[in-house]
One Martini backbone bead per residue (centre of mass of N, CA, C, O) as a GRO file, in nm:
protein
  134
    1UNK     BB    1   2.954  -0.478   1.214
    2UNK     BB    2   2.890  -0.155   1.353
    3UNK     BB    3   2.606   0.047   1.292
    4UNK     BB    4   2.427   0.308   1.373
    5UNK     BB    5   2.252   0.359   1.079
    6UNK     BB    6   2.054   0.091   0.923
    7UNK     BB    7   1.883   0.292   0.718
    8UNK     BB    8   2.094   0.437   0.565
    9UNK     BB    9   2.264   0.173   0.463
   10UNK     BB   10   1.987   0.063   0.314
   11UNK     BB   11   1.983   0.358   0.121
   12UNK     BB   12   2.316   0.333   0.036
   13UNK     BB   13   2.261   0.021  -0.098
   14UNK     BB   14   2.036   0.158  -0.323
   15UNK     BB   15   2.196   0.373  -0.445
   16UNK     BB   16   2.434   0.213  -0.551
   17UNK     BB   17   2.275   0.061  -0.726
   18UNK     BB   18   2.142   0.214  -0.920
   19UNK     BB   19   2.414   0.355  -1.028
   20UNK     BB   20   2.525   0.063  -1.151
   21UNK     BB   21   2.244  -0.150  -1.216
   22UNK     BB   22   2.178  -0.346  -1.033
   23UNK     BB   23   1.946  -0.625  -0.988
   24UNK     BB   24   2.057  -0.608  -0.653
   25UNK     BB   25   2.038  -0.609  -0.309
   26UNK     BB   26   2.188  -0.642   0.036
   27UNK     BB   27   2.042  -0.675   0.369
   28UNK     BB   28   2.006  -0.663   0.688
   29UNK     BB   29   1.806  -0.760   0.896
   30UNK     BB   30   1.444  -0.618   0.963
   31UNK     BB   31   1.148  -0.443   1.000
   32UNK     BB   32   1.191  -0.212   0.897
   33UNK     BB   33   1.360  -0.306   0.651
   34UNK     BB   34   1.055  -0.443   0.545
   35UNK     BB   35   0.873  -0.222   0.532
   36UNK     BB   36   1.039  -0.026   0.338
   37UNK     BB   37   1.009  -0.233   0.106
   38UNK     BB   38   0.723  -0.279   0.112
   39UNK     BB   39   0.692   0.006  -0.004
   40UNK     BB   40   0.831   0.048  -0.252
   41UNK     BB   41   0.693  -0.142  -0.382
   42UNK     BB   42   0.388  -0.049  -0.387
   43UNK     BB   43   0.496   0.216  -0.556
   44UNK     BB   44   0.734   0.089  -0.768
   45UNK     BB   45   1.049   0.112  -0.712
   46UNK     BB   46   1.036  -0.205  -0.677
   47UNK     BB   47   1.017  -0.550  -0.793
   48UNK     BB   48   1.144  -0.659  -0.490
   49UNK     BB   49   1.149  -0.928  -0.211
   50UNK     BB   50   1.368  -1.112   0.038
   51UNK     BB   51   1.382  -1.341   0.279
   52UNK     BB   52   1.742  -1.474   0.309
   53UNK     BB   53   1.845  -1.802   0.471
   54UNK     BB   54   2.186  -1.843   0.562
   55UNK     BB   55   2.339  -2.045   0.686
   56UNK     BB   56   2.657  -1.963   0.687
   57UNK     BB   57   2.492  -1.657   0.815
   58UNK     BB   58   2.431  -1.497   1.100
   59UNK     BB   59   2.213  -1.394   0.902
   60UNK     BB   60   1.980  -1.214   0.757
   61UNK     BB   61   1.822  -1.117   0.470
   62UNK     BB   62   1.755  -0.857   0.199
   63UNK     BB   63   1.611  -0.859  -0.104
   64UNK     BB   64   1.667  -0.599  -0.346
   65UNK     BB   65   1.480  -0.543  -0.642
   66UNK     BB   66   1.536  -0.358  -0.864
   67UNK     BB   67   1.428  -0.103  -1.111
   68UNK     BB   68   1.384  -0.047  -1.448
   69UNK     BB   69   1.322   0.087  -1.729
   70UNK     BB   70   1.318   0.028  -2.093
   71UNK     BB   71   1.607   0.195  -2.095
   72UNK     BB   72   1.724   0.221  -1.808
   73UNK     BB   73   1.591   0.363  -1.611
   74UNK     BB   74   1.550   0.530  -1.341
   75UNK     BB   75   1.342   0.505  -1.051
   76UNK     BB   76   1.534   0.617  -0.852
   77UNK     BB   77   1.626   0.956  -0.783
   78UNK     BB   78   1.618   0.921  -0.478
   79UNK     BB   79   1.748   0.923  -0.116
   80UNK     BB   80   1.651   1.079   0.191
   81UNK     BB   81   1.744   1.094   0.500
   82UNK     BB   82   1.627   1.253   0.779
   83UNK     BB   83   1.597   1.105   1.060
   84UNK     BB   84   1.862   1.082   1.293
   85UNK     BB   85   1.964   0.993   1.553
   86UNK     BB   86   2.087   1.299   1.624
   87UNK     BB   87   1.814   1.437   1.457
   88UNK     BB   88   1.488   1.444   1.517
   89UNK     BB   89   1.179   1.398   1.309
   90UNK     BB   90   0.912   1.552   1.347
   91UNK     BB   91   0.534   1.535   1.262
   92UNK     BB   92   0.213   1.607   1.203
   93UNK     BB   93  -0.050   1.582   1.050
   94UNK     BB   94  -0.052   1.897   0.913
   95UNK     BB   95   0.263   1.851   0.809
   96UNK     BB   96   0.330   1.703   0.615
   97UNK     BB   97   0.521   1.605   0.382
   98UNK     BB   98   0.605   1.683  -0.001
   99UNK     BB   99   0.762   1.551  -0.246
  100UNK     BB  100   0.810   1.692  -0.525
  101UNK     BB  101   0.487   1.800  -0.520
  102UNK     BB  102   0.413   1.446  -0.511
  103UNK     BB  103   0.618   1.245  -0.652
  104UNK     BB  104   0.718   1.155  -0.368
  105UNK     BB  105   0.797   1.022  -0.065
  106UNK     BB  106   0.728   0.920   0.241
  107UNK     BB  107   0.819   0.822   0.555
  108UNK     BB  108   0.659   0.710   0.774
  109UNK     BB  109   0.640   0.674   1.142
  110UNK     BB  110   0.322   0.517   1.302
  111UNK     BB  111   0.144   0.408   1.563
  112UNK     BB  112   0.104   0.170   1.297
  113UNK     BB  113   0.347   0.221   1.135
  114UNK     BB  114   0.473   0.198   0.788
  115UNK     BB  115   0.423   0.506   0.606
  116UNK     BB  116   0.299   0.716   0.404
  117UNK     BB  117   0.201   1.005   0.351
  118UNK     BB  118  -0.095   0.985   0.247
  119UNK     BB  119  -0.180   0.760   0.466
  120UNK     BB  120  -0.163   0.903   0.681
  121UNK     BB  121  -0.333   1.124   0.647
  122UNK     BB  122  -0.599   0.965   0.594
  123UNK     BB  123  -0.556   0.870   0.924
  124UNK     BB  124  -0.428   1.092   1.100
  125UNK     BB  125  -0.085   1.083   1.105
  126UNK     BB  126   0.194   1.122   1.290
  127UNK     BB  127   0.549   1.139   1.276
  128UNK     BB  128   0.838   1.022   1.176
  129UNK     BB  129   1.089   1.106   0.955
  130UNK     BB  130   1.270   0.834   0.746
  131UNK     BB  131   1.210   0.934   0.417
  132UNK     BB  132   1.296   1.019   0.088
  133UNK     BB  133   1.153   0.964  -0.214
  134UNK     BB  134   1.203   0.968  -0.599
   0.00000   0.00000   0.00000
């Protein structure tokens, strides 16, 4: 099957998992998307991830463990791609978005790699927007 956005695929198969409270959900590898798992890890929004290779199918896999609170709440209230093949999004470095007031983060794509809003901040990097979690 043939994805146009890999990364939408991935943040629609964390949001699918998240509402029906799925422990983990496979996203189908890459290293953006081993980036983005680790940013979310970083942050807290998910409790692990792994890449799973299995001789059995044509690729690997990245395995990602959902997180949610001690009375089943969800941490993930919500992820939404910004950035879309169709129509980049880019910002410099004094424009950073800010999700939720500082609530959730932004995932920046930076001539250094995947950065949060923050870290790009600290470091003076703009670049396209990839994502909003919250």
């Amino acid at each position: 099957m043939y994805v146009t956005d890999p990364i939408a695929d991935m943040l629609t198969r964390i949001r699918n998992a998240n509402v029906v409270y799925h422990e983990s959900v496979d996203v189908p590898h890459s290293n953006v998307k081993l980036s983005i798992a680790k940013i979310l890890k970083e942050e807290g929004y998910i409790r692990n991830y792994k890449v799973i290779n299995d001789p059995k199918k044509p690729y690997a896999v990245v395995r990602v463990f959902l997180n949610y609170g001690p009375n089943k709440e969800r941490v993930i209230q919500g992820l939404r791609r910004i950035s879309k093949p169709g129509r980049r999004i880019y910002v410099g470095k004094d424009n950073l978005p800010k999700v939720m007031g500082g609530l959730g983060i932004a995932v920046i794509s930076t001539s250094q790699g995947l950065k949060t809003d923050t870290e790009a901040s600290q470091l003076g990097l703009g670049g396209e927007v990839v994502c909003y979690v919250w």
